[in-house]
């Protein structure tokens, strides 16, 4: 930061309540009133340098005490005091932080060369051109101070010249950047011979008001075509600087006027950032888009802003990671922690685009890979949110069922999510358990997961029966058919027929046993399944070696039914 010192005399201004006076043996003959402050000054030093005061005092005699109201002086009493001290020759220090109000006040008082040579305006303009505009941070600080005097700053060209200076430095090749800048990214250490990062300017520019920041970004994009990721990084830095962080915990909702004023300011910043996001895919990360969407929910942003964020996030949802999706719910009415509605909305947007790109997605290898990647991501997310003790089962099921069948190559991840939910929610009703397990396709469970499922006492009996049946059917097919003799075209109808047969048999058993007591029903199903399993075992024993191992496998599900019937 650069400063300019003007004047040589010591400061003789002193303040008593709302009165500011200059210590002097000569009595005051000029009273200037600005707002609630009264200046007791002298005409001799001030009037010769101020064209406005010359006009206002033209009708008064030299001996008269003149009182003038200057309530509309730009910068108020502090800016006027700088001008007054200049007239008295008192030492003043000028920098980027106080240049704008001093310059506007000097222009207002008409302290120009036409009034007196070497006047205040001339010195301020020289300082502005040679120091402030030449400096990087000085230009930014001066531009930021213009928000208090926007009309004067605009009319005097301060805003335009500061923006031009900042943009010119941003466009400078990184090899020629020599001025000091702020860069505090994790892992980055400035070294004498280290190259300057391309986004070196983003952190300093983020100190600006949102309207001025938008002017900088607009000017940069209109001057040349920067990489979209560079603009995206600037938006990310600005959002981190000014918007609340909703990733750590649920923000406290308050109805205070000050809080509402702050929320309104944040809403304005958020909507401006969203409007500036480049249309190029990948200009910002999916994690940043989801973060903005979470903030939009917290701030109560407009539906237009939320819809745009959901649309942009849907385009890049395939790039998301599990950590990108773990946001706390921002609605005070939600008792659960995780914002599962946010993920559901983005998933729906993704699926709309996914279905639109190909009428038959299964025929498109890329589309299948994309949806299966999303399927694994959603199942991983379900496993996390299932641990939330307040998570409604309806939200979990709704998100799980939103995926098409092709999205899950296997149902192992979905089974893990269901098992976790049942473990964390031991009071789930039988109807809700059946509702959750109805989503499972037992044919898509791996042998390891099926082995776990038949021992899982949290699952409904119907689900265990289905798992046992398909496990038995898969074992029978593996022994009675040679792998090379069954093509994929024949395997599909066989599996479909087995599943249909399973459903019919299970439904028959459930219907038949519905009029009996629960204990008798379970024992009947147990006997029927054991008989079927023994028959299957005897057939497999003819073709397999190691009859002892096969018998051990058959005893395991039998013991499961014995435990269930004993209850």
Tab-separated table of C-alpha atoms in Angstrom, residues 138-472:
chain	number	residue	atom	x	y	z
A	138	UNK	CA	-4.395	-0.110	-3.909
A	139	UNK	CA	-6.696	-0.255	-6.926
A	140	UNK	CA	-8.886	-2.872	-5.245
A	141	UNK	CA	-9.110	-0.961	-1.957
A	142	UNK	CA	-9.929	2.302	-3.734
A	143	UNK	CA	-12.575	0.562	-5.828
A	144	UNK	CA	-14.139	-0.969	-2.736
A	145	UNK	CA	-14.469	2.451	-1.055
A	146	UNK	CA	-16.548	3.708	-3.975
A	147	UNK	CA	-19.582	1.769	-2.703
A	148	UNK	CA	-20.198	4.572	-0.179
A	149	UNK	CA	-20.168	7.223	-2.923
A	150	UNK	CA	-21.361	5.360	-6.027
A	151	UNK	CA	-22.792	8.317	-7.978
A	152	UNK	CA	-19.868	10.635	-7.357
A	153	UNK	CA	-17.371	7.846	-8.059
A	154	UNK	CA	-19.145	6.950	-11.286
A	155	UNK	CA	-19.405	10.532	-12.511
A	156	UNK	CA	-15.780	11.299	-11.701
A	157	UNK	CA	-14.602	8.145	-13.519
A	158	UNK	CA	-13.032	6.544	-10.438
A	159	UNK	CA	-14.890	3.243	-10.793
A	160	UNK	CA	-14.130	2.851	-14.482
A	161	UNK	CA	-10.449	3.661	-14.110
A	162	UNK	CA	-10.010	1.323	-11.119
A	163	UNK	CA	-11.719	-1.531	-12.975
A	164	UNK	CA	-9.581	-0.941	-16.066
A	165	UNK	CA	-6.438	-1.017	-13.931
A	166	UNK	CA	-7.466	-4.246	-12.155
A	167	UNK	CA	-8.478	-6.025	-15.357
A	168	UNK	CA	-5.262	-4.983	-17.080
A	169	UNK	CA	-3.257	-6.593	-14.277
A	170	UNK	CA	-5.398	-9.745	-14.330
A	171	UNK	CA	-4.697	-10.138	-18.050
A	172	UNK	CA	-0.953	-9.767	-17.517
A	173	UNK	CA	0.940	-12.997	-18.323
A	174	UNK	CA	1.802	-14.794	-15.099
A	175	UNK	CA	5.501	-14.669	-15.963
A	176	UNK	CA	5.353	-10.866	-15.765
A	177	UNK	CA	3.352	-10.553	-12.530
A	178	UNK	CA	5.596	-8.686	-10.103
A	179	UNK	CA	3.214	-7.042	-7.626
A	180	UNK	CA	2.212	-8.406	-4.252
A	181	UNK	CA	-0.937	-10.518	-4.091
A	182	UNK	CA	-2.749	-12.720	-1.582
A	183	UNK	CA	-2.795	-16.472	-2.166
A	184	UNK	CA	-3.507	-18.728	0.782
A	185	UNK	CA	-4.559	-22.021	-0.840
A	186	UNK	CA	-3.698	-25.099	1.257
A	187	UNK	CA	-0.390	-26.583	0.254
A	188	UNK	CA	0.787	-23.496	-1.624
A	189	UNK	CA	3.969	-21.816	-0.394
A	190	UNK	CA	5.348	-18.752	-2.104
A	191	UNK	CA	8.946	-19.119	-3.177
A	192	UNK	CA	11.180	-16.757	-4.980
A	193	UNK	CA	11.447	-18.908	-8.101
A	194	UNK	CA	8.016	-20.508	-7.974
A	195	UNK	CA	5.741	-19.765	-10.914
A	196	UNK	CA	2.692	-17.608	-10.308
A	197	UNK	CA	-0.591	-19.584	-10.335
A	198	UNK	CA	-3.115	-18.605	-12.989
A	199	UNK	CA	-5.755	-17.789	-10.387
A	200	UNK	CA	-3.438	-15.572	-8.336
A	201	UNK	CA	-5.902	-12.658	-8.486
A	202	UNK	CA	-9.073	-14.380	-7.307
A	203	UNK	CA	-8.551	-14.019	-3.559
A	204	UNK	CA	-7.889	-10.266	-3.592
A	205	UNK	CA	-10.801	-9.578	-5.935
A	206	UNK	CA	-13.115	-11.486	-3.584
A	207	UNK	CA	-12.880	-8.589	-1.104
A	208	UNK	CA	-15.034	-6.461	-3.411
A	209	UNK	CA	-18.758	-5.888	-3.106
A	210	UNK	CA	-20.763	-8.292	-5.281
A	211	UNK	CA	-21.709	-5.621	-7.838
A	212	UNK	CA	-18.108	-4.507	-8.248
A	213	UNK	CA	-16.967	-8.128	-8.379
A	214	UNK	CA	-19.479	-8.769	-11.148
A	215	UNK	CA	-18.073	-5.772	-13.055
A	216	UNK	CA	-14.567	-7.244	-12.812
A	217	UNK	CA	-15.670	-10.692	-14.010
A	218	UNK	CA	-17.736	-9.202	-16.829
A	219	UNK	CA	-14.840	-7.014	-17.949
A	220	UNK	CA	-12.405	-9.940	-17.892
A	221	UNK	CA	-14.733	-12.144	-19.948
A	222	UNK	CA	-15.481	-9.378	-22.454
A	223	UNK	CA	-11.827	-8.442	-22.949
A	224	UNK	CA	-10.641	-11.936	-23.801
A	225	UNK	CA	-11.879	-15.508	-23.516
A	226	UNK	CA	-10.458	-16.905	-20.272
A	227	UNK	CA	-10.601	-20.618	-19.432
A	228	UNK	CA	-14.033	-21.334	-17.931
A	229	UNK	CA	-12.362	-23.073	-14.989
A	230	UNK	CA	-10.548	-19.823	-14.131
A	231	UNK	CA	-13.833	-17.927	-13.864
A	232	UNK	CA	-15.283	-20.838	-11.933
A	233	UNK	CA	-12.414	-20.706	-9.449
A	234	UNK	CA	-12.975	-16.981	-8.914
A	235	UNK	CA	-16.655	-17.663	-8.184
A	236	UNK	CA	-15.714	-20.466	-5.799
A	237	UNK	CA	-13.305	-18.250	-3.856
A	238	UNK	CA	-15.898	-15.477	-3.656
A	239	UNK	CA	-18.598	-17.870	-2.417
A	240	UNK	CA	-16.294	-19.203	0.302
A	241	UNK	CA	-15.545	-15.623	1.327
A	242	UNK	CA	-19.131	-14.363	1.648
A	243	UNK	CA	-21.623	-17.235	1.853
A	244	UNK	CA	-22.354	-19.365	4.940
A	245	UNK	CA	-20.853	-22.830	5.213
A	246	UNK	CA	-23.623	-25.430	5.386
A	247	UNK	CA	-21.398	-28.498	5.241
A	248	UNK	CA	-20.344	-28.756	8.873
A	249	UNK	CA	-23.601	-28.626	10.839
A	250	UNK	CA	-27.151	-27.393	10.644
A	251	UNK	CA	-27.145	-23.546	10.764
A	252	UNK	CA	-29.230	-21.893	13.434
A	253	UNK	CA	-32.361	-20.268	12.078
A	254	UNK	CA	-33.181	-16.896	13.603
A	255	UNK	CA	-35.933	-14.401	12.929
A	256	UNK	CA	-34.041	-11.316	14.084
A	257	UNK	CA	-34.050	-8.275	11.820
A	258	UNK	CA	-30.265	-8.185	11.650
A	259	UNK	CA	-30.135	-11.843	10.689
A	260	UNK	CA	-32.793	-11.369	8.029
A	261	UNK	CA	-30.861	-8.414	6.601
A	262	UNK	CA	-27.744	-10.555	6.457
A	263	UNK	CA	-29.667	-13.402	4.817
A	264	UNK	CA	-31.035	-11.049	2.189
A	265	UNK	CA	-27.518	-9.871	1.379
A	266	UNK	CA	-26.350	-13.486	1.082
A	267	UNK	CA	-29.289	-14.312	-1.186
A	268	UNK	CA	-28.305	-11.463	-3.481
A	269	UNK	CA	-24.696	-12.713	-3.559
A	270	UNK	CA	-25.787	-16.295	-4.236
A	271	UNK	CA	-28.073	-15.361	-7.117
A	272	UNK	CA	-25.332	-13.199	-8.642
A	273	UNK	CA	-22.802	-16.045	-8.427
A	274	UNK	CA	-25.215	-18.508	-10.023
A	275	UNK	CA	-25.885	-16.085	-12.880
A	276	UNK	CA	-22.139	-15.760	-13.544
A	277	UNK	CA	-21.352	-19.492	-13.739
A	278	UNK	CA	-20.088	-20.195	-17.279
A	279	UNK	CA	-22.279	-22.440	-19.384
A	280	UNK	CA	-19.315	-24.702	-20.163
A	281	UNK	CA	-19.568	-28.060	-18.460
A	282	UNK	CA	-16.840	-28.459	-15.870
A	283	UNK	CA	-16.299	-24.747	-15.341
A	284	UNK	CA	-17.177	-25.415	-11.699
A	285	UNK	CA	-17.127	-28.725	-9.850
A	286	UNK	CA	-20.213	-30.747	-8.995
A	287	UNK	CA	-19.249	-30.399	-5.333
A	288	UNK	CA	-19.428	-26.609	-5.629
A	289	UNK	CA	-22.820	-26.771	-7.357
A	290	UNK	CA	-24.237	-29.026	-4.645
A	291	UNK	CA	-22.809	-26.726	-1.998
A	292	UNK	CA	-24.510	-23.722	-3.609
A	293	UNK	CA	-27.766	-25.681	-3.735
A	294	UNK	CA	-27.506	-26.454	-0.022
A	295	UNK	CA	-26.868	-22.773	0.691
A	296	UNK	CA	-29.844	-21.844	-1.496
A	297	UNK	CA	-32.073	-24.100	0.612
A	298	UNK	CA	-30.775	-22.500	3.804
A	299	UNK	CA	-31.190	-18.922	2.563
A	300	UNK	CA	-34.569	-19.536	0.952
A	301	UNK	CA	-33.366	-18.496	-2.502
A	302	UNK	CA	-35.785	-18.025	-5.376
A	303	UNK	CA	-37.153	-21.095	-7.200
A	304	UNK	CA	-35.431	-19.884	-10.362
A	305	UNK	CA	-32.037	-19.997	-8.660
A	306	UNK	CA	-32.672	-23.454	-7.193
A	307	UNK	CA	-33.920	-24.826	-10.500
A	308	UNK	CA	-30.855	-23.542	-12.327
A	309	UNK	CA	-28.529	-25.095	-9.763
A	310	UNK	CA	-30.359	-28.432	-9.941
A	311	UNK	CA	-30.123	-28.375	-13.732
A	312	UNK	CA	-26.389	-27.614	-13.723
A	313	UNK	CA	-25.743	-30.221	-11.023
A	314	UNK	CA	-27.702	-32.824	-12.992
A	315	UNK	CA	-25.415	-32.304	-15.970
A	316	UNK	CA	-22.345	-33.162	-13.876
A	317	UNK	CA	-23.843	-35.589	-11.362
A	318	UNK	CA	-21.788	-38.437	-12.792
A	319	UNK	CA	-18.640	-36.708	-11.477
A	320	UNK	CA	-19.885	-36.525	-7.881
A	321	UNK	CA	-18.328	-38.343	-4.939
A	322	UNK	CA	-19.982	-39.453	-1.734
A	323	UNK	CA	-18.491	-36.545	0.245
A	324	UNK	CA	-19.952	-34.097	-2.270
A	325	UNK	CA	-23.466	-35.223	-1.302
A	326	UNK	CA	-23.317	-35.219	2.498
A	327	UNK	CA	-25.131	-32.028	3.458
A	328	UNK	CA	-27.266	-31.483	6.552
A	329	UNK	CA	-30.917	-30.687	5.976
A	330	UNK	CA	-31.615	-26.947	5.989
A	331	UNK	CA	-35.326	-27.138	6.801
A	332	UNK	CA	-36.136	-26.515	10.488
A	333	UNK	CA	-39.084	-28.931	10.206
A	334	UNK	CA	-36.837	-31.869	9.285
A	335	UNK	CA	-35.772	-33.984	12.236
A	336	UNK	CA	-33.312	-36.017	10.189
A	337	UNK	CA	-29.803	-34.748	9.634
A	338	UNK	CA	-28.986	-35.453	6.000
A	339	UNK	CA	-30.583	-33.472	3.174
A	340	UNK	CA	-31.783	-36.441	1.159
A	341	UNK	CA	-34.253	-34.248	-0.754
A	342	UNK	CA	-31.351	-32.331	-2.306
A	343	UNK	CA	-29.812	-35.530	-3.654
A	344	UNK	CA	-33.200	-36.777	-4.880
A	345	UNK	CA	-33.819	-33.550	-6.816
A	346	UNK	CA	-30.422	-33.674	-8.538
A	347	UNK	CA	-30.835	-37.386	-9.303
A	348	UNK	CA	-34.203	-36.702	-10.914
A	349	UNK	CA	-32.638	-33.988	-13.072
A	350	UNK	CA	-29.849	-36.371	-14.092
A	351	UNK	CA	-32.324	-39.134	-14.995
A	352	UNK	CA	-34.353	-36.782	-17.184
A	353	UNK	CA	-31.215	-35.960	-19.183
A	354	UNK	CA	-30.082	-39.594	-19.182
A	355	UNK	CA	-33.359	-40.851	-20.639
A	356	UNK	CA	-33.442	-38.046	-23.174
A	357	UNK	CA	-30.020	-38.841	-24.614
A	358	UNK	CA	-30.946	-42.327	-25.769
A	359	UNK	CA	-34.350	-43.981	-26.278
A	360	UNK	CA	-32.746	-47.346	-25.501
A	361	UNK	CA	-30.017	-46.632	-22.918
A	362	UNK	CA	-29.198	-50.337	-22.599
A	363	UNK	CA	-27.902	-50.298	-26.167
A	364	UNK	CA	-25.453	-47.515	-25.385
A	365	UNK	CA	-22.370	-48.666	-23.530
A	366	UNK	CA	-21.474	-45.198	-22.294
A	367	UNK	CA	-24.996	-44.600	-20.986
A	368	UNK	CA	-24.988	-47.915	-19.139
A	369	UNK	CA	-21.611	-47.158	-17.554
A	370	UNK	CA	-22.851	-43.728	-16.545
A	371	UNK	CA	-26.060	-44.916	-14.883
A	372	UNK	CA	-24.292	-47.764	-13.103
A	373	UNK	CA	-21.754	-45.349	-11.706
A	374	UNK	CA	-24.656	-43.294	-10.384
A	375	UNK	CA	-26.253	-46.479	-9.028
A	376	UNK	CA	-23.170	-47.311	-6.962
A	377	UNK	CA	-22.978	-43.701	-5.771
A	378	UNK	CA	-26.621	-43.651	-4.645
A	379	UNK	CA	-26.303	-47.011	-2.871
A	380	UNK	CA	-23.223	-45.726	-1.024
A	381	UNK	CA	-25.167	-42.609	-0.072
A	382	UNK	CA	-28.079	-44.733	1.145
A	383	UNK	CA	-25.720	-46.683	3.396
A	384	UNK	CA	-24.635	-43.412	5.051
A	385	UNK	CA	-28.059	-41.828	5.506
A	386	UNK	CA	-29.467	-45.152	6.751
A	387	UNK	CA	-27.494	-44.563	9.957
A	388	UNK	CA	-29.523	-41.416	10.647
A	389	UNK	CA	-31.898	-42.511	13.419
A	390	UNK	CA	-34.461	-39.907	12.328
A	391	UNK	CA	-34.396	-40.697	8.615
A	392	UNK	CA	-37.939	-41.558	7.424
A	393	UNK	CA	-38.184	-44.876	5.644
A	394	UNK	CA	-40.307	-43.248	2.930
A	395	UNK	CA	-37.443	-40.955	1.862
A	396	UNK	CA	-34.959	-43.813	1.802
A	397	UNK	CA	-37.243	-46.034	-0.274
A	398	UNK	CA	-38.171	-43.190	-2.619
A	399	UNK	CA	-34.527	-42.435	-3.413
A	400	UNK	CA	-33.657	-46.118	-3.845
A	401	UNK	CA	-36.585	-46.759	-6.175
A	402	UNK	CA	-35.820	-43.699	-8.301
A	403	UNK	CA	-33.027	-45.575	-10.072
A	404	UNK	CA	-33.965	-47.706	-13.098
A	405	UNK	CA	-33.231	-51.453	-13.011
A	406	UNK	CA	-30.239	-51.111	-15.322
A	407	UNK	CA	-28.511	-48.837	-12.781
A	408	UNK	CA	-27.741	-51.754	-10.463
A	409	UNK	CA	-25.606	-54.530	-11.855
A	410	UNK	CA	-25.981	-56.207	-8.466
A	411	UNK	CA	-28.035	-55.473	-5.352
A	412	UNK	CA	-25.274	-55.957	-2.795
A	413	UNK	CA	-25.012	-52.229	-2.048
A	414	UNK	CA	-28.770	-51.887	-1.711
A	415	UNK	CA	-28.865	-54.881	0.649
A	416	UNK	CA	-26.174	-53.288	2.833
A	417	UNK	CA	-28.204	-50.052	3.034
A	418	UNK	CA	-31.349	-51.979	4.039
A	419	UNK	CA	-29.456	-53.998	6.630
A	420	UNK	CA	-27.918	-50.847	8.141
A	421	UNK	CA	-31.310	-49.150	8.315
A	422	UNK	CA	-32.937	-52.143	10.020
A	423	UNK	CA	-30.047	-52.323	12.478
A	424	UNK	CA	-30.251	-48.609	13.367
A	425	UNK	CA	-34.078	-48.652	13.467
A	426	UNK	CA	-35.040	-51.758	15.465
A	427	UNK	CA	-38.630	-50.555	15.869
A	428	UNK	CA	-39.458	-50.679	12.166
A	429	UNK	CA	-42.849	-52.275	11.556
A	430	UNK	CA	-43.263	-55.521	9.599
A	431	UNK	CA	-45.035	-53.637	6.826
A	432	UNK	CA	-42.140	-51.204	6.457
A	433	UNK	CA	-39.642	-54.061	6.477
A	434	UNK	CA	-41.513	-55.731	3.645
A	435	UNK	CA	-41.692	-52.416	1.820
A	436	UNK	CA	-37.926	-52.016	1.984
A	437	UNK	CA	-37.065	-55.599	1.123
A	438	UNK	CA	-39.462	-55.577	-1.815
A	439	UNK	CA	-36.832	-53.502	-3.625
A	440	UNK	CA	-34.315	-56.346	-3.478
A	441	UNK	CA	-33.799	-58.648	-6.434
A	442	UNK	CA	-32.473	-61.832	-4.862
A	443	UNK	CA	-31.056	-62.969	-8.213
A	444	UNK	CA	-28.707	-59.962	-8.155
A	445	UNK	CA	-27.199	-60.784	-4.757
A	446	UNK	CA	-23.723	-62.249	-4.663
A	447	UNK	CA	-23.213	-65.651	-2.970
A	448	UNK	CA	-21.525	-63.952	-0.020
A	449	UNK	CA	-24.443	-61.571	0.496
A	450	UNK	CA	-26.972	-64.388	0.127
A	451	UNK	CA	-25.112	-66.332	2.784
A	452	UNK	CA	-25.386	-63.318	5.078
A	453	UNK	CA	-29.051	-62.756	4.246
A	454	UNK	CA	-30.223	-66.266	5.190
A	455	UNK	CA	-28.775	-65.736	8.674
A	456	UNK	CA	-30.108	-62.186	9.012
A	457	UNK	CA	-32.899	-62.245	11.576
A	458	UNK	CA	-33.807	-58.635	10.784
A	459	UNK	CA	-35.182	-59.588	7.373
A	460	UNK	CA	-38.804	-60.653	6.845
A	461	UNK	CA	-39.376	-64.409	6.488
A	462	UNK	CA	-40.583	-63.970	2.922
A	463	UNK	CA	-37.274	-62.375	1.920
A	464	UNK	CA	-35.256	-65.165	3.532
A	465	UNK	CA	-37.343	-67.768	1.674
A	466	UNK	CA	-36.708	-66.012	-1.615
A	467	UNK	CA	-32.977	-65.863	-0.950
A	468	UNK	CA	-32.905	-69.563	-0.067
A	469	UNK	CA	-34.864	-70.492	-3.167
A	470	UNK	CA	-32.651	-68.552	-5.559
A	471	UNK	CA	-29.569	-69.796	-3.799
A	472	UNK	CA	-30.822	-73.357	-4.308
